CSV table of C-alpha atoms in Angstrom, one decimal:
chain,number,residue,atom,x,y,z
A,1,MET,CA,76.4,10.8,27.1
A,2,LEU,CA,79.1,12.1,29.5
A,3,PRO,CA,77.6,14.3,32.3
A,4,VAL,CA,80.7,16.6,32.1
A,5,GLU,CA,79.8,17.7,28.5
A,6,GLY,CA,77.6,20.6,27.5
A,7,PHE,CA,77.8,22.5,30.8
A,8,VAL,CA,77.3,26.1,31.4
A,9,ILE,CA,79.6,27.1,34.3
A,10,SER,CA,78.2,30.3,36.0
A,11,PRO,CA,79.7,32.2,39.0
A,12,GLN,CA,77.9,32.7,42.3
A,13,ALA,CA,78.2,36.1,44.1
A,14,ASN,CA,80.7,34.7,46.5
A,15,GLY,CA,81.7,31.6,44.5
A,16,GLU,CA,84.0,30.9,41.6
A,17,ARG,CA,83.8,30.0,38.0
A,18,THR,CA,85.4,26.7,37.0
A,19,ARG,CA,86.0,24.7,33.8
A,20,MET,CA,85.3,21.1,34.6
A,21,SER,CA,88.0,18.6,33.7
A,22,LYS,CA,86.7,15.2,32.6
A,23,TYR,CA,89.8,13.5,33.9
A,24,LYS,CA,89.9,15.2,37.2
A,25,THR,CA,86.3,14.4,38.0
A,26,GLU,CA,86.7,10.8,37.0
A,27,SER,CA,89.6,10.4,39.4
A,28,LYS,CA,87.7,12.0,42.2
A,29,ALA,CA,84.7,9.8,41.6
A,30,ALA,CA,86.7,6.6,41.8
A,31,CYS,CA,87.6,7.1,45.5
A,32,PRO,CA,85.6,4.4,47.4
A,33,VAL,CA,83.9,5.7,50.6
A,34,ARG,CA,81.8,3.4,52.8
A,35,LYS,CA,79.7,6.2,54.3
A,36,THR,CA,79.8,9.9,53.4
A,37,SER,CA,78.6,13.1,55.1
A,38,ILE,CA,77.8,14.6,51.7
A,39,GLY,CA,74.1,15.5,51.5
A,40,GLY,CA,71.9,17.3,49.1
A,41,GLN,CA,68.5,18.7,48.1
A,42,ALA,CA,66.3,18.5,45.1
A,43,LEU,CA,65.8,21.9,43.4
A,44,MET,CA,63.7,23.2,40.5
A,45,GLU,CA,65.3,21.4,37.5
A,46,GLY,CA,68.4,20.6,39.5
A,47,ILE,CA,70.3,19.3,42.5
A,48,MET,CA,72.2,21.0,45.3
A,49,MET,CA,75.0,19.0,47.0
A,50,ARG,CA,76.8,20.0,50.2
A,51,GLY,CA,80.3,18.6,51.0
A,52,PRO,CA,82.6,19.4,54.0
A,53,ARG,CA,84.3,22.2,52.1
A,54,LEU,CA,82.2,23.1,49.0
A,55,THR,CA,78.6,23.3,48.0
A,56,ALA,CA,77.5,22.9,44.4
A,57,MET,CA,74.3,23.5,42.5
A,58,ALA,CA,73.6,21.9,39.1
A,59,VAL,CA,70.5,23.3,37.4
A,60,ARG,CA,69.3,23.0,33.8
A,61,ASN,CA,68.5,26.2,32.1
A,62,PRO,CA,65.7,26.7,29.5
A,63,ARG,CA,68.2,25.6,26.7
A,64,GLY,CA,68.7,22.2,28.5
A,65,GLU,CA,72.3,23.1,29.5
A,66,ILE,CA,73.5,22.4,33.1
A,67,VAL,CA,74.4,25.6,35.0
A,68,LEU,CA,76.9,24.8,37.7
A,69,GLU,CA,77.5,27.1,40.7
A,70,LYS,CA,79.7,26.3,43.6
A,71,PHE,CA,80.8,28.1,46.8
A,72,PRO,CA,82.3,27.4,50.1
A,73,THR,CA,80.4,25.4,52.7
A,74,SER,CA,80.0,27.3,56.0
A,75,SER,CA,80.4,24.3,58.2
A,76,GLY,CA,84.1,24.9,58.9
A,77,LYS,CA,83.5,28.2,60.7
A,78,ARG,CA,81.0,26.9,63.3
A,79,PRO,CA,81.9,27.6,67.0
A,80,TRP,CA,82.4,24.6,69.3
A,81,PRO,CA,78.9,24.8,70.9
A,82,TRP,CA,77.4,24.0,67.5
A,83,ARG,CA,79.4,20.8,67.3
A,84,VAL,CA,77.9,19.4,70.5
A,85,PRO,CA,75.4,16.5,69.9
A,86,VAL,CA,71.7,17.6,69.9
A,87,ILE,CA,72.7,21.3,69.7
A,88,ARG,CA,74.4,20.8,66.4
A,89,GLY,CA,71.1,19.3,65.1
A,90,ILE,CA,69.3,22.6,65.9
A,91,PHE,CA,72.0,24.6,64.1
A,92,ASN,CA,72.0,22.3,61.0
A,93,PHE,CA,68.2,22.3,60.8
A,94,ALA,CA,68.0,26.1,60.8
A,95,ASP,CA,71.0,26.4,58.4
A,96,SER,CA,69.5,23.9,56.0
A,97,MET,CA,66.1,25.6,55.9
A,98,ILE,CA,67.6,29.1,55.2
A,99,PHE,CA,70.3,27.8,52.8
A,100,GLY,CA,67.9,25.4,51.1
A,101,TYR,CA,65.3,28.0,50.5
A,102,ARG,CA,67.8,30.4,48.9
A,103,CYS,CA,69.1,27.6,46.6
A,104,LEU,CA,65.5,26.8,45.7
A,105,MET,CA,64.9,30.4,44.7
A,106,ARG,CA,68.1,30.6,42.8
A,107,SER,CA,67.3,27.4,40.9
A,108,ALA,CA,63.9,28.9,39.9
A,109,GLU,CA,65.8,31.8,38.3
A,110,ILE,CA,68.3,29.6,36.4
A,111,SER,CA,65.6,27.1,35.2
A,112,GLY,CA,63.5,30.0,33.8
A,113,LEU,CA,60.5,29.2,36.1
A,114,GLU,CA,60.2,32.9,37.1
A,115,ASP,CA,60.5,34.0,33.5
A,116,ALA,CA,57.8,31.5,32.5
A,117,GLU,CA,55.5,32.8,35.2
A,118,GLU,CA,56.1,36.4,34.2
A,119,GLU,CA,55.4,35.5,30.5
A,120,MET,CA,52.1,33.9,31.6
A,121,ARG,CA,51.2,37.0,33.5
A,122,ARG,CA,52.0,39.2,30.4
A,123,GLU,CA,49.9,36.9,28.1
A,124,LYS,CA,46.9,37.1,30.5
A,125,ALA,CA,47.3,40.9,30.7
A,126,GLY,CA,47.5,41.1,26.9
A,127,ARG,CA,44.4,39.0,26.4
A,128,ARG,CA,42.6,41.1,29.0
A,129,ALA,CA,43.5,44.3,27.3
A,130,ALA,CA,42.4,42.9,23.9
A,131,ARG,CA,39.0,41.9,25.3
A,132,GLU,CA,38.6,45.4,26.9
A,133,THR,CA,39.5,47.3,23.7
A,134,ALA,CA,37.3,45.0,21.6
A,135,LYS,CA,34.3,45.8,23.8
A,136,LYS,CA,34.9,49.6,23.3
A,137,GLY,CA,34.4,49.3,19.5
A,138,THR,CA,36.2,49.2,16.2
A,139,PRO,CA,38.3,52.5,16.5
A,140,LEU,CA,40.0,51.2,19.6
A,141,ALA,CA,40.4,47.6,18.4
A,142,ALA,CA,43.5,48.6,16.4
A,143,THR,CA,45.0,49.8,19.7
A,144,GLY,CA,44.2,46.4,21.2
A,145,ASP,CA,46.1,44.7,18.4
A,146,SER,CA,49.1,46.9,18.9
A,147,ASN,CA,49.1,46.1,22.6
A,148,ALA,CA,48.9,42.4,21.8
A,149,GLU,CA,51.9,42.7,19.5
A,150,ALA,CA,53.9,44.6,22.1
A,151,ILE,CA,54.1,41.5,24.3
A,152,PRO,CA,56.4,39.3,22.1
A,153,PRO,CA,59.4,41.8,22.1
A,154,ALA,CA,59.4,41.7,25.9
A,155,ASP,CA,59.4,37.9,25.9
A,156,ALA,CA,62.0,37.7,23.1
A,157,ALA,CA,65.0,37.9,25.5
A,158,PRO,CA,65.6,34.1,25.4
A,159,GLU,CA,65.6,34.2,21.6
A,160,ASP,CA,68.1,37.0,21.6
A,161,THR,CA,70.4,35.3,24.1
A,162,ALA,CA,70.2,31.7,22.7
A,163,PRO,CA,72.5,32.3,19.7
A,164,ALA,CA,75.3,33.4,22.0
A,165,ALA,CA,75.6,29.9,23.5
A,166,GLN,CA,75.6,28.1,20.1
A,167,PRO,CA,79.1,29.0,18.9
A,168,ASP,CA,80.7,27.7,22.0
A,169,ALA,CA,78.8,24.4,21.8
A,170,LYS,CA,80.1,23.9,18.2
A,171,ALA,CA,83.6,25.1,18.8
A,172,ALA,CA,84.3,23.0,21.9
A,173,PRO,CA,82.0,19.9,22.1
A,174,GLU,CA,84.1,18.4,24.9
A,175,GLN,CA,84.1,21.4,27.2
A,176,SER,CA,81.2,23.6,26.2
A,177,VAL,CA,81.5,26.6,28.6
A,178,ALA,CA,79.4,29.7,28.3
A,179,GLU,CA,78.0,32.3,30.7
A,180,THR,CA,74.3,33.0,30.4
A,181,PRO,CA,73.7,36.7,29.6
A,182,ALA,CA,70.7,36.7,32.1
A,183,HIS,CA,73.0,35.6,34.9
A,184,GLY,CA,75.5,38.3,33.9
A,185,LYS,CA,72.8,40.9,34.6
A,186,ASP,CA,71.9,39.3,37.8
A,187,GLY,CA,75.4,39.5,38.9
A,188,GLY,CA,75.2,43.2,39.2
A,189,LYS,CA,72.0,43.1,41.2
A,190,ASP,CA,73.0,40.4,43.7
A,191,LYS,CA,74.8,42.8,46.0
A,192,LYS,CA,72.0,45.3,45.9
A,193,THR,CA,69.2,42.9,46.4
A,194,SER,CA,70.9,40.5,48.9
A,195,PRO,CA,69.4,42.3,52.0
A,196,LEU,CA,66.0,42.2,50.4
A,197,MET,CA,66.4,38.5,49.5
A,198,LEU,CA,67.5,37.8,53.0
A,199,ALA,CA,64.5,39.5,54.4
A,200,VAL,CA,62.2,37.6,52.0
A,201,THR,CA,63.8,34.4,53.0
A,202,VAL,CA,63.5,35.0,56.7
A,203,VAL,CA,59.8,36.1,56.4
A,204,SER,CA,59.0,33.0,54.2
A,205,ILE,CA,60.6,30.7,56.7
A,206,VAL,CA,58.8,32.3,59.6
A,207,LEU,CA,55.5,32.0,57.9
A,208,ALA,CA,56.2,28.4,57.0
A,209,LEU,CA,57.1,27.6,60.6
A,210,ALA,CA,54.0,29.4,61.8
A,211,LEU,CA,51.9,27.2,59.5
A,212,ALA,CA,53.7,24.1,60.6
A,213,ILE,CA,53.2,24.9,64.3
A,214,GLY,CA,49.5,25.6,63.7
A,215,LEU,CA,48.9,22.5,61.6
A,216,PHE,CA,51.1,20.0,63.5
A,217,ILE,CA,51.0,21.2,67.1
A,218,ILE,CA,47.9,23.4,67.8
A,219,VAL,CA,45.4,21.6,65.6
A,220,PRO,CA,46.1,18.0,66.9
A,221,THR,CA,46.1,19.2,70.5
A,222,TRP,CA,42.8,21.1,70.0
A,223,LEU,CA,41.2,18.2,68.2
A,224,TYR,CA,42.2,15.8,71.0
A,225,GLU,CA,40.9,18.1,73.7
A,226,THR,CA,37.6,18.5,71.9
A,227,LEU,CA,37.2,14.7,71.3
A,228,ALA,CA,38.2,13.9,74.8
A,229,ALA,CA,35.4,16.1,76.1
A,230,HIS,CA,32.8,14.1,74.1
A,231,VAL,CA,34.2,10.6,73.8
A,232,ASP,CA,34.2,8.5,77.0
A,233,TRP,CA,37.1,6.2,76.1
A,234,LEU,CA,39.5,9.1,75.5
A,235,ASP,CA,41.0,10.3,78.8
A,236,ALA,CA,42.0,13.9,78.7
A,237,ASP,CA,44.2,13.4,81.7
A,238,ASN,CA,46.3,10.5,80.3
A,239,ARG,CA,49.6,11.9,79.0
A,240,TYR,CA,50.4,8.7,77.1
A,241,THR,CA,47.0,8.5,75.3
A,242,LYS,CA,47.2,12.2,74.5
A,243,SER,CA,50.7,12.1,73.1
A,244,ILE,CA,50.1,8.9,71.0
A,245,PHE,CA,46.8,10.2,69.7
A,246,THR,CA,48.2,13.6,68.7
A,247,GLY,CA,51.2,11.9,67.2
A,248,ILE,CA,49.0,9.7,65.0
A,249,LEU,CA,47.1,12.8,63.9
A,250,LYS,CA,50.4,14.5,62.9
A,251,ILE,CA,51.5,11.5,60.9
A,252,ILE,CA,48.1,11.5,59.1
A,253,LEU,CA,48.4,15.2,58.3
A,254,LEU,CA,52.1,14.8,57.2
A,255,VAL,CA,51.3,11.9,54.9
A,256,GLY,CA,48.2,13.6,53.5
A,257,TYR,CA,50.1,16.8,52.8
A,258,MET,CA,53.0,14.9,51.1
A,259,ALA,CA,50.6,12.9,49.0
A,260,ALA,CA,48.6,16.0,48.0
A,261,VAL,CA,51.7,18.0,46.8
A,262,SER,CA,53.1,15.0,45.0
A,263,LEU,CA,50.1,15.2,42.6
A,264,MET,CA,51.3,18.6,41.4
A,265,LYS,CA,53.3,18.3,38.1
A,266,ASP,CA,56.2,20.6,39.1
A,267,ILE,CA,56.5,19.1,42.6
A,268,ARG,CA,56.4,15.6,41.2
A,269,ARG,CA,59.3,16.5,38.8
A,270,THR,CA,61.3,17.9,41.8
A,271,PHE,CA,60.7,14.6,43.6
A,272,ARG,CA,62.2,12.8,40.6
A,273,TYR,CA,65.3,15.0,41.1
A,274,HIS,CA,65.1,13.9,44.7
A,275,GLY,CA,65.5,10.3,43.5
A,276,ALA,CA,68.5,11.3,41.4
A,277,GLU,CA,70.2,12.8,44.5
A,278,HIS,CA,69.7,9.6,46.5
A,279,LYS,CA,70.9,7.3,43.8
A,280,THR,CA,74.0,9.4,43.2
A,281,ILE,CA,75.0,9.3,46.9
A,282,PHE,CA,74.5,5.6,47.0
A,283,CYS,CA,76.7,5.1,43.9
A,284,TYR,CA,79.4,7.2,45.5
A,285,GLU,CA,79.2,5.4,48.8
A,286,ALA,CA,79.5,2.1,46.9
A,287,GLY,CA,82.8,3.3,45.4
A,288,LEU,CA,81.6,3.0,41.8
A,289,PRO,CA,82.5,5.5,39.1
A,290,LEU,CA,79.9,8.2,38.9
A,291,THR,CA,78.3,7.4,35.5
A,292,VAL,CA,74.6,7.5,34.5
A,293,GLU,CA,74.6,3.7,34.1
A,294,ASN,CA,76.0,3.1,37.6
A,295,VAL,CA,73.7,5.6,39.3
A,296,ARG,CA,70.6,4.4,37.5
A,297,ILE,CA,70.7,1.0,39.1
A,298,GLN,CA,71.1,2.3,42.7
A,299,ARG,CA,68.3,2.4,45.3
A,300,ARG,CA,66.3,5.6,45.5
A,301,PHE,CA,65.4,5.4,49.2
A,302,HIS,CA,68.1,6.8,51.6
A,303,PRO,CA,68.0,6.6,55.4
A,304,ARG,CA,69.5,10.2,55.7
A,305,CYS,CA,66.6,11.7,53.7
A,306,GLY,CA,64.9,14.9,54.9
A,307,THR,CA,61.6,13.0,54.6
A,308,SER,CA,62.9,10.4,57.1
A,309,PHE,CA,63.9,13.3,59.4
A,310,LEU,CA,60.4,14.7,59.4
A,311,ILE,CA,58.8,11.4,60.4
A,312,LEU,CA,61.4,10.8,63.0
A,313,MET,CA,60.7,14.2,64.5
A,314,VAL,CA,57.0,13.2,64.8
A,315,LEU,CA,58.0,9.9,66.5
A,316,VAL,CA,60.4,11.7,68.9
A,317,SER,CA,57.7,14.2,69.7
A,318,ILE,CA,55.4,11.3,70.8
A,319,LEU,CA,58.1,10.1,73.3
A,320,VAL,CA,58.8,13.7,74.5
A,321,GLY,CA,55.0,14.1,75.0
A,322,PHE,CA,55.1,11.4,77.7
A,323,PHE,CA,56.8,13.8,80.0
A,324,ILE,CA,54.4,16.7,79.5
A,325,PRO,CA,51.4,17.0,81.9
A,326,PRO,CA,48.2,16.6,79.8
A,327,THR,CA,46.2,19.1,81.9
A,328,LEU,CA,47.9,22.4,82.7
A,329,TYR,CA,44.7,24.5,83.2
A,330,ALA,CA,41.5,22.6,84.0
A,331,GLY,CA,39.3,25.7,84.1
A,332,ASN,CA,39.3,26.3,80.3
A,333,ARG,CA,39.9,23.8,77.5
A,334,ILE,CA,41.1,26.5,75.0
A,335,VAL,CA,43.6,27.9,77.6
A,336,ASN,CA,44.8,24.4,78.3
A,337,THR,CA,45.3,23.7,74.6
A,338,LEU,CA,47.3,26.9,74.2
A,339,LEU,CA,49.5,26.2,77.2
A,340,TYR,CA,50.1,22.6,76.2
A,341,SER,CA,50.9,23.7,72.6
A,342,GLY,CA,53.2,26.4,74.0
A,343,ILE,CA,55.3,23.8,75.9
A,344,ARG,CA,55.3,21.7,72.7
A,345,ILE,CA,56.7,24.6,70.7
A,346,LEU,CA,59.4,25.3,73.3
A,347,LEU,CA,60.5,21.7,73.1
A,348,VAL,CA,60.7,21.8,69.2
A,349,PRO,CA,64.5,22.5,69.3
A,350,VAL,CA,65.0,19.5,71.6
A,351,ILE,CA,63.0,17.3,69.2
A,352,VAL,CA,64.9,18.6,66.2
A,353,GLY,CA,68.2,17.9,67.9
A,354,LEU,CA,67.2,14.4,68.9
A,355,GLY,CA,65.8,13.7,65.5
A,356,TYR,CA,69.0,14.9,63.9
A,357,GLU,CA,71.1,12.5,66.0
A,358,LEU,CA,68.9,9.6,65.1
A,359,ILE,CA,69.1,10.3,61.4
A,360,LYS,CA,72.8,10.7,61.7
A,361,PHE,CA,73.1,7.4,63.6
A,362,CYS,CA,71.0,5.6,60.9
A,363,GLY,CA,73.2,7.1,58.2
A,364,ARG,CA,76.4,5.8,59.8
A,365,HIS,CA,75.3,2.3,60.8
A,366,ASP,CA,73.4,-0.5,59.2
A,367,ASN,CA,72.0,-3.0,61.6
A,368,TRP,CA,68.7,-4.3,62.8
A,369,LEU,CA,68.2,-1.3,65.2
A,370,THR,CA,68.9,1.3,62.6
A,371,ARG,CA,66.7,-0.5,60.0
A,372,ILE,CA,63.8,-0.4,62.5
A,373,ILE,CA,64.4,3.3,63.2
A,374,ALA,CA,64.7,4.1,59.5
A,375,ALA,CA,61.7,2.0,58.3
A,376,PRO,CA,59.0,4.7,58.8
A,377,GLY,CA,61.0,7.3,56.9
A,378,LEU,CA,61.9,4.9,54.1
A,379,ALA,CA,58.2,4.0,53.7
A,380,LEU,CA,57.2,7.7,53.5
A,381,GLN,CA,59.8,8.2,50.8
A,382,HIS,CA,57.5,6.3,48.4
A,383,ILE,CA,55.6,9.5,48.3
A,384,THR,CA,58.5,12.0,48.0
A,385,VAL,CA,61.2,10.2,46.0
A,386,PHE,CA,60.4,9.1,42.5
A,387,GLU,CA,62.5,7.4,39.7
A,388,PRO,CA,64.6,10.0,37.8
A,389,ASP,CA,65.5,10.1,34.1
A,390,ASP,CA,69.0,10.2,32.8
A,391,SER,CA,69.1,14.0,32.5
A,392,MET,CA,68.2,14.3,36.2
A,393,ILE,CA,71.0,11.9,37.1
A,394,GLU,CA,73.5,14.0,35.0
A,395,CYS,CA,72.6,17.0,37.2
A,396,ALA,CA,73.2,15.0,40.4
A,397,ILE,CA,76.5,13.7,39.1
A,398,ALA,CA,77.6,17.2,38.1
A,399,ALA,CA,76.8,18.5,41.6
A,400,VAL,CA,78.3,15.7,43.7
A,401,ARG,CA,81.6,15.6,41.7
A,402,GLU,CA,82.3,19.2,42.6
A,403,VAL,CA,82.0,18.7,46.4
A,404,ILE,CA,83.9,15.4,46.8
A,405,PRO,CA,87.1,16.4,48.8
A,406,GLU,CA,90.4,15.1,47.6
A,407,ASP,CA,91.5,14.1,51.1
A,408,GLY,CA,88.4,12.0,51.8
A,409,SER,CA,87.4,14.2,54.7
A,410,ASP,CA,83.7,13.5,54.0
A,411,ALA,CA,84.1,9.9,55.2
A,412,TRP,CA,82.3,8.9,58.4
């Protein structure tokens, strides 16, 4: 099965609609590159890939077709301070969080996840209404039946829109291109809801950061302070012991959190798309044609993975902690914990910038030093990167083909 067949090409608000050419994409895929700056992210039922000029999302809709959206990458418009080492890592981290969250929400729309959740809510409401009317007696039971029958028409939209895509699939098997009606409706709402979506995105990210700060900075510091007050061999005034101990706690929390979420069915499936993303990048870097067969045999653990970045940030934070005085206020343990955590929070941008430079260095070079640096992240990827199936690989290929520049400007 060729990954260029059976695609639904849909426009983004600021993007463009394209018909994929099988011959064009094959020629682009054959360009060998030793190392590439192209990176991506696993989405709900799809993949997002970011190149130096274009960003593409390939997501499967409820009918199993691949919806492809592409739009310009914003990296070319950055002012010069954001290209300075360490500082650029701060910018890229913030940009990746905001942009990645928006792509994740968009993929949920395309894949029908939001519609499925809405349908479940309607079904629960219908069953609840039926139970309530049944309790009230026979005269109202008929009303309960009518309410139960009123739910399917609201959920019948996918059945109404499905036939619209069938004629195109039969008429042009080599380039099946159709626009999903649901996306056509959304196209009119994008401009009206974009400020609201931006606000929701910002609030969600702020809440996520607050949770991360509390879980990975304040809790380990407070726990160490508490244990040091009751355990003789723990020295509360030793900056090295404190930084290493809190760092180990962060690693335990991070691994435990990753392992817990990987048990969820939907998250585990997203982690399989994560594997498809890595394998496709490896295939492209090897200079092989981007086919399902070539991608399938590649490694699934990549040194530039976001999982590796997280573990590197923890390790860098341990080193940075060696320079922070362990006791800032001896009069009160809680006050000291808050002050110490406050300094840690202020140093987060520095840690992010240093972690970014390390992950970039490991992505560009392959030697004994980079293998040592990348080892913890590669080990943690056993929890967050799973083996994909062929349909997931097709999504990754579709996305990466669209962002490969003709002039090879993605080469490192």
